[in-house]
Each structure stands twice: as C-alpha cells, then as structure tokens.
CSV table of C-alpha atoms in Angstrom, one decimal:
chain,number,residue,atom,x,y,z
J,111,GLU,CA,-2.3,-52.1,25.2
J,112,ASP,CA,-5.3,-54.3,24.7
J,113,GLN,CA,-8.0,-52.0,22.6
J,114,VAL,CA,-11.4,-53.0,22.4
J,115,THR,CA,-14.1,-50.9,20.4
J,116,GLN,CA,-18.0,-51.4,19.9
J,117,SER,CA,-20.2,-50.0,17.8
J,118,PRO,CA,-22.9,-48.7,17.3
J,119,GLU,CA,-23.3,-46.9,20.4
J,120,ALA,CA,-26.6,-47.1,20.9
J,121,LEU,CA,-29.3,-48.9,18.5
J,122,ARG,CA,-33.2,-49.1,18.9
J,123,LEU,CA,-34.5,-51.6,17.0
J,124,GLN,CA,-38.8,-52.5,16.3
J,125,GLU,CA,-39.8,-56.2,17.1
J,126,GLY,CA,-38.5,-58.3,14.2
J,127,GLU,CA,-36.6,-56.4,12.6
J,128,SER,CA,-33.0,-57.9,12.7
J,129,SER,CA,-29.5,-55.9,13.3
J,130,SER,CA,-26.0,-56.7,13.6
J,131,LEU,CA,-23.4,-55.3,16.6
J,132,ASN,CA,-20.2,-55.1,15.9
J,133,CYS,CA,-17.0,-55.2,18.3
J,134,SER,CA,-13.4,-54.4,16.8
J,135,TYR,CA,-10.5,-55.8,19.4
J,136,THR,CA,-7.0,-54.7,18.9
J,137,VAL,CA,-5.0,-57.4,21.0
J,138,SER,CA,-1.3,-59.0,21.3
J,139,GLY,CA,-2.4,-62.5,20.6
J,140,LEU,CA,-6.3,-63.9,21.0
J,141,ARG,CA,-6.4,-65.9,24.4
J,142,GLY,CA,-10.7,-65.4,23.8
J,143,LEU,CA,-13.0,-63.1,22.7
J,144,PHE,CA,-16.6,-62.8,25.3
J,145,TRP,CA,-20.4,-61.7,24.8
J,146,TYR,CA,-22.0,-60.6,28.1
J,147,ARG,CA,-25.3,-59.1,28.0
J,148,GLN,CA,-25.8,-56.6,31.1
J,149,ASP,CA,-29.0,-54.9,32.3
J,150,PRO,CA,-29.4,-51.7,34.3
J,151,GLY,CA,-27.9,-52.0,37.7
J,152,LYS,CA,-26.9,-55.8,37.2
J,153,GLY,CA,-23.8,-57.0,36.7
J,154,PRO,CA,-22.7,-58.7,33.6
J,155,GLU,CA,-24.4,-62.0,31.9
J,156,PHE,CA,-22.2,-64.3,29.9
J,157,LEU,CA,-23.2,-65.0,27.0
J,158,PHE,CA,-21.0,-66.9,24.2
J,159,THR,CA,-16.8,-67.7,24.0
J,160,LEU,CA,-15.1,-67.2,20.8
J,161,TYR,CA,-11.7,-68.4,20.9
J,162,SER,CA,-10.3,-68.4,16.9
J,163,ALA,CA,-11.0,-66.7,13.5
J,164,GLY,CA,-14.2,-68.2,12.2
J,165,GLU,CA,-15.8,-69.6,14.7
J,166,GLU,CA,-20.1,-69.1,15.6
J,167,LYS,CA,-22.3,-69.7,18.2
J,168,GLU,CA,-25.6,-69.7,19.0
J,169,LYS,CA,-28.3,-69.2,21.4
J,170,GLU,CA,-32.0,-68.2,21.0
J,171,ARG,CA,-32.2,-65.4,18.5
J,172,LEU,CA,-28.7,-64.7,19.3
J,173,LYS,CA,-25.4,-66.0,17.2
J,174,ALA,CA,-22.0,-64.2,17.8
J,175,THR,CA,-19.2,-64.2,14.5
J,176,LEU,CA,-15.4,-64.2,15.0
J,177,THR,CA,-13.1,-63.0,12.8
J,178,LYS,CA,-9.0,-61.8,13.1
J,179,LYS,CA,-10.1,-58.4,13.5
J,180,GLU,CA,-14.4,-57.8,15.0
J,181,SER,CA,-16.5,-59.5,16.4
J,182,PHE,CA,-20.4,-59.5,15.4
J,183,LEU,CA,-23.5,-59.9,17.3
J,184,HIS,CA,-26.5,-60.8,15.2
J,185,ILE,CA,-29.8,-60.4,17.0
J,186,THR,CA,-32.4,-61.8,14.6
J,187,ALA,CA,-36.1,-61.5,15.1
J,188,PRO,CA,-35.8,-59.2,18.3
J,189,LYS,CA,-38.5,-59.0,21.3
J,190,PRO,CA,-38.6,-56.7,23.9
J,191,GLU,CA,-36.8,-58.6,26.3
J,192,ASP,CA,-33.5,-58.4,24.0
J,193,SER,CA,-33.6,-54.6,25.4
J,194,ALA,CA,-29.9,-54.5,27.1
J,195,THR,CA,-26.6,-53.2,26.8
J,196,TYR,CA,-24.2,-55.6,25.2
J,197,LEU,CA,-20.7,-55.7,26.4
J,198,CYS,CA,-18.0,-57.7,24.4
J,199,ALA,CA,-14.5,-58.4,25.9
J,200,VAL,CA,-10.9,-60.2,24.7
J,201,GLN,CA,-9.2,-61.4,26.7
J,202,ALA,CA,-5.2,-62.2,25.6
J,203,LEU,CA,-2.4,-64.9,25.4
J,204,THR,CA,-0.2,-62.7,26.8
J,205,GLY,CA,-0.3,-60.5,30.6
J,206,THR,CA,-2.2,-61.5,33.0
J,207,ALA,CA,-4.1,-64.4,32.5
J,208,SER,CA,-8.0,-64.4,32.6
J,209,LYS,CA,-8.3,-60.6,32.2
J,210,LEU,CA,-10.6,-59.4,30.2
J,211,THR,CA,-10.8,-55.2,28.6
J,212,PHE,CA,-14.3,-55.1,27.8
J,213,GLY,CA,-15.9,-52.2,25.6
J,214,THR,CA,-18.1,-49.4,26.2
J,215,GLY,CA,-20.9,-51.9,25.2
J,216,THR,CA,-23.8,-51.1,22.6
J,217,ARG,CA,-27.4,-49.9,24.5
J,218,LEU,CA,-29.9,-51.8,22.4
J,219,GLN,CA,-33.7,-51.0,23.1
J,220,VAL,CA,-35.9,-53.2,20.7
J,221,THR,CA,-39.7,-51.4,20.7
J,222,LEU,CA,-43.3,-52.9,20.1
Q,80,GLY,CA,-25.0,-71.9,35.2
Q,81,ALA,CA,-22.4,-70.4,38.0
Q,82,VAL,CA,-24.1,-68.3,40.1
Q,83,VAL,CA,-21.5,-65.4,42.0
Q,84,SER,CA,-23.3,-63.7,44.6
Q,85,GLN,CA,-22.4,-59.8,46.2
Q,86,HIS,CA,-23.5,-58.2,49.1
Q,87,PRO,CA,-24.9,-55.4,50.0
Q,88,SER,CA,-26.3,-54.6,46.9
Q,89,ARG,CA,-26.9,-50.8,47.6
Q,90,VAL,CA,-24.8,-48.9,50.5
Q,91,ILE,CA,-25.1,-45.5,51.3
Q,92,CYS,CA,-23.1,-43.8,53.9
Q,93,LYS,CA,-21.1,-40.6,55.0
Q,94,SER,CA,-17.8,-39.7,54.1
Q,95,GLY,CA,-14.6,-41.3,55.9
Q,96,THR,CA,-16.7,-44.4,56.2
Q,97,SER,CA,-14.8,-48.0,55.5
Q,98,VAL,CA,-16.9,-50.3,53.6
Q,99,LYS,CA,-17.1,-53.5,53.1
Q,100,ILE,CA,-18.2,-55.4,49.8
Q,101,GLU,CA,-18.6,-59.3,49.7
Q,102,CYS,CA,-18.7,-61.9,47.0
Q,103,ARG,CA,-19.2,-65.4,47.1
Q,104,SER,CA,-19.1,-67.8,44.0
Q,105,LEU,CA,-22.1,-70.0,45.1
Q,106,ASP,CA,-21.6,-73.5,43.2
Q,107,PHE,CA,-18.3,-73.5,42.1
Q,108,GLN,CA,-14.8,-73.1,43.5
Q,109,ALA,CA,-13.3,-69.8,42.6
Q,110,THR,CA,-9.1,-69.2,42.3
Q,111,THR,CA,-9.3,-66.2,41.2
Q,112,MET,CA,-11.6,-63.3,41.6
Q,113,PHE,CA,-11.8,-60.0,40.0
Q,114,TRP,CA,-13.6,-56.5,40.7
Q,115,TYR,CA,-14.0,-54.0,39.0
Q,116,ARG,CA,-15.3,-50.4,39.1
Q,117,GLN,CA,-18.1,-48.9,36.6
Q,118,PHE,CA,-19.3,-45.1,35.7
Q,119,PRO,CA,-22.6,-44.9,34.3
Q,120,LYS,CA,-22.8,-45.3,30.6
Q,121,GLN,CA,-18.7,-46.6,30.5
Q,122,SER,CA,-17.2,-49.6,30.1
Q,123,LEU,CA,-16.1,-52.0,33.0
Q,124,MET,CA,-12.5,-51.3,34.3
Q,125,LEU,CA,-10.6,-53.6,36.1
Q,126,MET,CA,-9.3,-52.7,39.6
Q,127,ALA,CA,-8.0,-56.0,41.1
Q,128,THR,CA,-7.2,-59.5,39.9
Q,129,SER,CA,-7.3,-61.5,43.7
Q,130,ASN,CA,-6.9,-65.0,44.0
Q,131,GLU,CA,-6.8,-67.7,46.6
Q,132,GLY,CA,-4.3,-67.2,50.0
Q,133,SER,CA,-2.4,-64.8,48.0
Q,134,LYS,CA,-1.8,-61.1,47.8
Q,135,ALA,CA,-3.7,-59.3,45.2
Q,136,THR,CA,-2.7,-57.9,41.8
Q,137,TYR,CA,-3.5,-54.0,41.0
Q,138,GLU,CA,-4.1,-52.3,37.8
Q,139,GLN,CA,-2.3,-49.3,37.3
Q,140,GLY,CA,-3.1,-46.2,39.0
Q,141,VAL,CA,-5.6,-48.2,42.0
Q,142,GLU,CA,-4.9,-47.2,45.8
Q,143,LYS,CA,-4.0,-51.1,46.7
Q,144,ASP,CA,-4.1,-49.4,50.5
Q,145,LYS,CA,-7.8,-47.6,49.4
Q,146,PHE,CA,-8.9,-50.9,48.5
Q,147,LEU,CA,-8.1,-53.6,50.5
Q,148,ILE,CA,-8.4,-56.9,49.1
Q,149,ASN,CA,-9.0,-60.3,50.9
Q,150,HIS,CA,-9.9,-63.7,49.3
Q,151,ALA,CA,-9.4,-65.8,52.3
Q,152,SER,CA,-11.1,-69.1,50.5
Q,153,LEU,CA,-12.5,-70.4,47.4
Q,154,THR,CA,-15.6,-69.0,47.3
Q,155,LEU,CA,-15.3,-65.2,49.0
Q,156,SER,CA,-13.6,-62.3,48.6
Q,157,THR,CA,-14.6,-59.2,49.8
Q,158,LEU,CA,-13.1,-55.7,48.9
Q,159,THR,CA,-13.1,-52.9,51.7
Q,160,VAL,CA,-13.6,-49.3,50.2
Q,161,THR,CA,-11.1,-48.2,53.4
Q,162,SER,CA,-12.1,-43.9,54.5
Q,163,ALA,CA,-14.5,-43.6,51.7
Q,164,HIS,CA,-15.1,-40.0,49.8
Q,165,PRO,CA,-17.2,-39.1,47.5
Q,166,GLU,CA,-15.4,-39.6,44.6
Q,167,ASP,CA,-15.3,-43.2,44.9
Q,168,SER,CA,-19.1,-43.3,45.1
Q,169,SER,CA,-19.6,-45.7,41.8
Q,170,PHE,CA,-20.6,-49.1,41.0
Q,171,TYR,CA,-18.6,-52.1,41.9
Q,172,ILE,CA,-18.7,-56.0,40.8
Q,173,CYS,CA,-16.7,-58.4,41.1
Q,174,SER,CA,-16.5,-62.0,38.8
Q,175,ALA,CA,-15.0,-65.2,39.9
Q,176,SER,CA,-14.1,-67.8,37.4
Q,177,HIS,CA,-13.1,-71.7,37.6
Q,178,SER,CA,-10.0,-72.8,36.9
Q,179,GLY,CA,-8.3,-72.6,33.8
Q,180,SER,CA,-7.2,-69.2,32.4
Q,181,ASN,CA,-9.9,-69.9,29.6
Q,182,GLN,CA,-13.3,-69.7,31.1
Q,183,PRO,CA,-15.5,-67.1,31.4
Q,184,GLN,CA,-15.4,-64.9,34.1
Q,185,HIS,CA,-19.8,-64.7,35.8
Q,186,PHE,CA,-20.7,-61.7,37.7
Q,187,GLY,CA,-22.1,-60.8,40.5
Q,188,ASP,CA,-25.2,-58.2,40.2
Q,189,GLY,CA,-22.8,-55.3,41.6
Q,190,THR,CA,-22.7,-52.7,44.4
Q,191,ARG,CA,-24.2,-49.2,44.0
Q,192,LEU,CA,-21.5,-47.4,46.6
Q,193,SER,CA,-22.9,-44.1,47.4
Q,194,ILE,CA,-20.9,-41.4,49.6
Q,195,LEU,CA,-22.2,-38.6,50.9
C-alpha cells in the first residue's frame, strides 16, 4: 500500500527564516510526486510535479527536490503570505491511473 | 492556469436531505474527475474516480448508493449525498485533470457540508 508521511506536522518560522519540509514516501513504482499548497477553507493549489530522483523545481521562494525515498520543499526567506498547509502526494505506476495518495500535510506559519 | 469551480461552497441542511455538489473544469476538458473528503487537520481521502461517460470507481469503504456520482460531460461532474446524516458532515473537494495519467490534478475550493 502506498504511504506518504510528512514532517514536521506544524512549523512556525519568523519572516526570512529559511527551512525545509519533508515528505517520505513508499510506493510501488513512482509515477510522480506532487506538492500542493492549501489555505484554510480552500482546495489545494498545485505547486510542483517531480518525476525522478535528482529532479529539482523552483517557484519564487519555493524549491522542491526528490530522492528515491523522500522529497523536500525548501522555503527560502519566507514571508507571512507563505503561511499555509503544504501537502505532498504520490502517484504510483501501478493501480488506478492518476490516483493520488496524500500525506497529512505540514502547517506552516510565518510571523513578522 | 487550470481552473476548477465547485458549487456550492457551503451547505447547511437537515438530516435526511439529499445534497448535490457540482464540479466544473472551466478552461480545459477533464476526462477524469476525482472526489475527496477531508476531515479537520487530516489529509484528503479519495472517495471515487469519475470518468466521463462511464460509471465511477469507488474506493474501498465508500458507499456508492450513498454518494452518487455523475460525469455526463468533459467539464462537469456531480456528487449527490443521498439522505445525508450528521456523520456525512465534512469538507468535500473535487479535482480534475487533463488527459494523460501523470498530469497534475487541479482542485476546486471545496464544499463545507453540515448536516443538522
């Protein structure tokens, strides 16, 4: 069974204080790993897709990396508007195509 | 970017009522749509996968007669919660993806369902 574990569960940073969120996964062949941002009372917003170990993608203050067992979401010099829950999900090569298995997320709070 | 619209955003109704939630892909054709349920501080749990023109595929433990899914066109899927009870209260979210199994899913803003 595919599994996704995210840590930490919650993270509080001061503005400008860089950090990383972790997503560990177990999957029967990885088709893709996805990062989403979710604001309270809203649906997840797509950030990145990573397909193979060693791949990296960047968007503004966010950078996602991938190894064979985990992915990191690096946040450089965060701002208060980066406060949200960040979700990681995996898609397996086998089983139902397109099905995503989500982790429980990391709730990030960035303070002034 | 891809836009998915979900309506209504919030529903409050009495026990025994049936509730219909709509999910539309506004700027792309979605051969596949997904319905999730999310409890507070928990992750998204997939309920069913909906393919245009065919029957939905339900995840284990999800009652297909309770949660009716229709995907009549490439831009619209509906979820009907039949004879809803308080335990059905939750945050329901739909998503849609372009054709191609490794395309990202784009999510609606969810429907907060409260059954009194």
